[in-house]
C-alpha cells in the first residue's frame, strides 16, 4: 500500500487490536487524528487466540475505510512480527478487571504477558521505540516490560491520561465551565484507587481551581475519591470496563508525547521515577510532564505539594513499591 504523502510512516504496533479499546483506537490512528494530517501511519495489529479471527474483520474494515494516510497494515499473532520496526507500541491487550476487583488483582494474570511482550519489543522494534502500557495494572506492567526488554527507560510510559481527562471533566462540571478551560491537572502515582489528582495546581479559565471552586472540602473529599473510583463506577454502570474513553486517552497520550506541550500547560503520564519530588526510584510513577520541542520530555519541576498532597503521594508510592515486590516475586525476576 502506498500512502498519500512521501514522509516515512510512523509504525504503531497495537496489542489487543481487535478488542474493545483496540477497535476504538486504530481507526483514529489511521485517520491522522493522532500524528496529524500529513503524517502517514503503518499499523501492526497483534492479537491472540480467538481475537485473530476478529482481527481479519478489522483489517477488512480498515481497507473499506480507504484511509489516505494508512501506509501499511500487518495483522499477526506473532509478537516479533507484530513489534517489528515499530516506532510506537501501544500495549492494550490484557485481561480487564471485573466489578469488585482492584487493578492490581490482575498482576498475577497479566504480569507474565508483559515479560514476553517486553522481550519481543527489545528484539524486534526500532531501537528508539516508545511504549505506552494501557493493560492493567499498567504502571507495574510497564515496569515489567521495560526490564524484560531492556528498553530505554525514557521511552516507556503507563497511562494516567484517562484519570486526567476524568478529573478535568469533574472540575469543569463543578465550576460550570467547559472542560477545555481546565488546565494543569496532574495525576500523581499509580493508575489505581490510590492515585492523586492534584487539584491545587489546576486552573479553570486561568483562575486557580481553588479560587474557581471555593468548596475545598469537595475538592479533597469528593473530587479526589471520585477520580480514583471512576474506572470502577464505569464497570458498575456498563458491566464492562471503559473502552472508548480509554482508547481516547491512549491517543491523547501519544499525541501529547509527539507534539510540544503548549506554553504553561502539561499532561499526565507515568514514567520511571528517578527521585523527583522524593519518590523512590524504579517505579513507573505518574507525574505532570511537558514535551519539549525536540520531542524529549521532562517532569514539571518546582510544584508545591502541601501536607495533604504529600500524604497522598506517599500512599500511592507505597502501593507501587508493593506491586513491584509482588510482581518480582510472582515472576521470579528482579524489577
Ligand atoms: C479505567 O480506568 O477505566 C481502566 O483502567 C479500566 C479499569 O479497570 O478501571
XYZ file of C-alpha atoms and ligand atoms in Angstrom:
344
model
C 0.000 0.000 0.000
C 1.355 3.473 -0.787
C 0.209 6.456 1.213
C -0.745 9.920 0.060
C 2.385 11.722 1.304
C 6.061 10.880 0.901
C 7.026 11.087 4.604
C 8.027 7.738 6.093
C 5.161 6.307 8.113
C 5.110 6.126 11.895
C 4.661 2.418 12.594
C 2.397 1.746 15.561
C 2.097 -1.770 16.982
C -1.125 -2.384 18.907
C -1.769 -5.433 21.091
C -5.360 -6.447 21.716
C -6.067 -4.780 18.384
C -9.455 -6.431 17.862
C -10.581 -5.871 21.452
C -12.858 -3.038 22.531
C -10.107 -0.499 23.260
C -8.029 -1.512 20.231
C -11.009 -1.269 17.921
C -11.785 2.202 19.243
C -8.159 3.323 18.774
C -6.881 2.057 15.443
C -9.294 3.800 13.087
C -8.416 7.147 14.641
C -4.700 6.347 14.366
C -5.202 5.520 10.682
C -7.244 8.669 10.072
C -4.444 11.035 11.099
C -6.192 12.157 14.276
C -3.088 11.484 16.373
C 0.024 12.355 14.346
C -1.597 14.887 12.046
C -2.973 15.163 8.514
C 0.429 14.977 6.771
C 1.881 12.017 8.609
C 1.364 8.513 7.182
C 0.823 5.722 9.696
C 1.510 1.983 9.460
C -0.334 -0.373 11.791
C 0.986 -3.644 13.205
C -2.066 -5.275 14.710
C -1.451 -8.037 17.245
C -3.999 -10.457 18.653
C -4.074 -13.831 20.375
C -6.310 -16.897 20.044
C -9.900 -16.160 19.027
C -9.037 -12.493 18.573
C -7.155 -13.444 15.413
C -10.396 -14.228 13.549
C -11.947 -10.958 14.620
C -8.735 -9.215 13.535
C -9.318 -10.384 9.944
C -12.588 -8.460 10.009
C -10.878 -5.391 11.461
C -8.357 -5.447 8.610
C -11.240 -5.675 6.125
C -12.818 -2.619 7.747
C -9.530 -0.705 7.578
C -9.420 -1.465 3.849
C -13.020 -0.379 3.500
C -12.259 2.930 5.208
C -9.748 3.784 2.429
C -7.661 5.994 4.719
C -5.281 8.113 2.598
C -2.679 8.152 5.405
C -2.628 4.416 6.097
C 0.625 3.148 4.560
C 0.703 -0.488 5.666
C -1.167 -2.999 7.823
C 0.349 -6.113 9.411
C -2.030 -8.444 11.269
C -0.420 -11.197 13.277
C -0.440 -13.424 16.329
C 3.361 -13.452 16.473
C 4.919 -10.916 18.835
C 8.176 -10.467 16.921
C 6.366 -9.953 13.619
C 3.974 -7.630 15.413
C 6.590 -5.413 17.032
C 8.965 -5.468 14.045
C 10.251 -1.970 13.213
C 7.671 -0.346 15.471
C 8.151 3.320 16.392
C 5.392 3.120 18.979
C 3.947 0.106 20.825
C 0.531 0.521 22.334
C 0.149 -2.347 24.811
C -3.577 -2.693 25.306
C -4.129 -6.466 25.253
C -4.668 -7.783 28.803
C -7.434 -9.322 30.888
C -9.689 -6.483 32.153
C -10.864 -6.315 35.755
C -14.417 -7.132 36.800
C -16.616 -5.419 39.381
C -15.203 -5.764 42.893
C -11.563 -6.113 41.782
C -8.705 -3.641 42.163
C -6.489 -3.330 39.084
C -3.548 -4.818 40.978
C -5.555 -8.052 41.411
C -4.734 -8.607 37.717
C -0.989 -8.667 38.315
C -0.842 -12.462 38.571
C -2.860 -12.882 35.331
C -1.397 -10.083 33.245
C 2.138 -9.588 34.574
C 3.578 -12.524 32.625
C 2.163 -11.234 29.314
C 4.330 -8.150 29.657
C 7.529 -10.169 30.088
C 7.060 -11.765 26.656
C 5.932 -8.506 25.096
C 8.856 -6.547 26.559
C 11.342 -9.137 25.319
C 9.845 -9.157 21.812
C 9.861 -5.338 21.685
C 13.523 -5.357 22.721
C 14.349 -7.839 19.941
C 12.212 -6.556 17.103
C 11.121 -2.932 17.426
C 13.234 0.070 16.393
C 15.951 0.921 18.968
C 14.224 4.202 19.853
C 10.759 2.633 20.156
C 8.345 4.261 22.584
C 5.947 2.082 24.550
C 2.665 3.061 26.199
C 1.095 0.476 28.501
C -2.676 0.566 28.898
C -3.350 -3.026 30.108
C -3.755 -3.085 33.888
C -2.142 -2.746 36.316
C -0.470 -0.524 33.748
C 2.254 1.079 35.895
C 3.718 -2.211 37.055
C 3.120 -3.944 33.718
C 5.136 -1.152 32.104
C 7.971 -1.716 34.569
C 7.885 -5.451 33.777
C 8.083 -4.780 30.013
C 10.839 -2.176 30.472
C 13.031 -4.571 32.445
C 12.251 -7.650 30.319
C 13.074 -5.878 27.055
C 15.940 -3.778 28.467
C 14.090 -0.843 26.904
C 15.245 2.754 27.232
C 13.649 3.987 30.457
C 12.749 7.371 28.976
C 10.744 5.597 26.267
C 8.374 3.568 28.461
C 5.119 5.063 29.728
C 1.979 3.956 31.571
C -1.354 5.657 31.022
C -2.733 8.117 33.553
C -4.322 10.365 30.942
C -7.743 8.784 31.381
C -7.616 9.925 35.007
C -6.535 13.413 33.933
C -9.407 13.644 31.467
C -11.857 12.424 34.104
C -10.523 14.927 36.627
C -10.829 17.793 34.145
C -14.426 16.849 33.336
C -15.345 16.750 37.026
C -13.694 20.098 37.818
C -15.371 21.696 34.804
C -18.804 20.388 35.786
C -18.400 21.605 39.372
C -17.308 25.095 38.311
C -19.817 25.354 35.447
C -17.154 25.901 32.770
C -16.335 23.986 29.602
C -13.791 21.201 30.010
C -11.466 22.929 27.535
C -10.965 25.723 30.111
C -9.301 23.311 32.571
C -5.508 23.051 32.509
C -2.591 21.792 34.593
C -4.260 18.769 36.155
C -1.515 16.333 37.134
C -2.201 12.726 38.092
C 0.410 11.552 40.550
C 1.371 7.936 41.148
C -0.460 4.779 40.254
C -3.402 4.337 37.859
C -5.316 2.845 40.763
C -7.563 3.859 43.611
C -4.542 5.439 45.360
C -3.728 7.854 42.513
C -3.639 11.527 43.447
C -5.350 14.008 41.100
C -3.607 17.220 42.199
C -6.284 19.904 42.093
C -4.163 22.601 43.777
C -2.134 23.326 40.612
C -5.099 23.198 38.234
C -6.521 26.285 36.575
C -10.014 26.922 35.205
C -10.154 29.691 32.628
C -6.816 30.899 34.003
C -8.004 31.048 37.647
C -6.668 28.642 40.256
C -9.100 25.749 40.729
C -9.106 26.507 44.445
C -10.462 30.007 43.662
C -12.939 28.866 40.989
C -14.169 26.123 43.332
C -14.247 27.633 46.848
C -15.643 24.407 48.313
C -12.267 22.919 49.249
C -13.890 20.109 51.241
C -15.484 18.976 47.948
C -12.083 19.005 46.249
C -10.484 16.891 48.976
C -13.323 14.584 49.997
C -15.499 14.183 46.888
C -13.406 15.020 43.830
C -10.288 13.005 44.756
C -12.158 9.753 45.568
C -14.459 10.216 42.563
C -11.474 10.334 40.181
C -9.833 7.416 41.996
C -13.012 5.311 41.694
C -14.221 6.384 38.255
C -12.991 3.243 36.499
C -14.901 1.084 38.976
C -18.009 3.269 38.539
C -17.839 2.770 34.754
C -17.550 -1.007 35.229
C -20.583 -0.970 37.528
C -22.659 1.034 35.047
C -21.546 -0.663 31.830
C -20.915 -4.167 33.105
C -17.541 -3.855 31.361
C -14.511 -1.658 31.809
C -14.064 1.603 29.941
C -13.184 1.190 26.275
C -13.807 4.265 24.116
C -12.615 6.702 26.799
C -9.549 4.539 27.452
C -8.729 4.460 23.733
C -9.227 8.212 23.556
C -6.856 8.766 26.485
C -4.225 6.478 24.941
C -4.336 8.518 21.730
C -4.230 11.778 23.717
C -1.072 10.445 25.397
C 0.604 9.587 22.092
C -0.280 12.995 20.659
C 0.935 14.821 23.772
C 4.260 12.963 23.712
C 4.676 13.545 19.956
C 3.962 17.283 19.821
C 5.432 20.000 22.094
C 3.249 20.885 25.067
C 1.625 24.339 24.801
C 3.234 27.003 26.983
C 2.020 26.957 30.560
C 0.346 23.550 30.342
C 1.291 19.937 30.970
C -0.066 16.403 30.563
C -0.130 13.377 32.827
C 1.725 10.148 32.175
C 3.604 7.637 34.322
C 7.374 7.403 33.782
C 10.224 5.610 35.513
C 10.896 7.509 38.740
C 14.384 8.807 39.431
C 13.656 10.524 42.735
C 11.732 13.602 41.570
C 9.569 15.011 44.394
C 11.164 12.499 46.765
C 9.557 9.455 45.102
C 11.703 6.310 45.330
C 13.455 5.469 42.058
C 12.496 2.449 39.977
C 8.692 2.534 39.772
C 6.507 3.850 36.953
C 5.091 6.911 38.692
C 2.524 9.310 37.283
C 3.758 12.900 37.066
C 2.816 16.087 35.239
C 5.064 16.093 32.175
C 5.943 18.549 29.407
C 7.044 17.518 25.918
C 9.832 19.693 24.550
C 10.306 20.981 21.000
C 12.951 18.303 20.306
C 10.481 15.532 21.217
C 12.036 14.695 24.588
C 10.015 15.214 27.772
C 10.601 16.480 31.289
C 8.783 16.218 34.598
C 7.326 19.593 35.608
C 9.550 20.872 38.413
C 9.005 23.196 41.333
C 5.366 22.398 42.130
C 4.415 22.854 45.730
C 2.937 19.819 47.469
C 1.162 20.642 50.729
C 0.791 18.167 53.597
C -2.421 16.702 52.102
C -0.746 16.159 48.726
C 2.418 14.728 50.262
C 0.376 12.202 52.239
C -1.478 11.102 49.079
C 1.750 10.880 47.048
C 3.336 8.714 49.762
C 0.327 6.349 49.746
C 0.390 5.770 46.002
C 4.201 5.419 46.045
C 3.863 2.764 48.756
C 1.310 0.856 46.669
C 3.612 0.885 43.628
C 6.541 -0.375 45.701
C 4.329 -3.210 46.948
C 3.134 -4.022 43.420
C 6.754 -4.147 42.258
C 7.674 -6.563 45.056
C 4.627 -8.775 44.364
C 5.373 -8.878 40.633
C 9.066 -9.623 41.153
C 8.219 -12.500 43.439
C 5.477 -13.904 41.190
C 7.627 -13.693 38.054
C 10.894 -14.660 39.720
C 12.676 -11.652 38.192
C 14.404 -8.555 39.520
C 12.384 -5.423 38.803
C -10.235 2.537 33.724
O -9.671 3.321 34.476
O -11.389 2.720 33.316
C -9.492 1.309 33.242
O -8.220 1.261 33.827
C -10.250 0.048 33.494
C -10.420 -0.260 34.960
O -10.174 -1.405 35.362
O -10.833 0.621 35.719
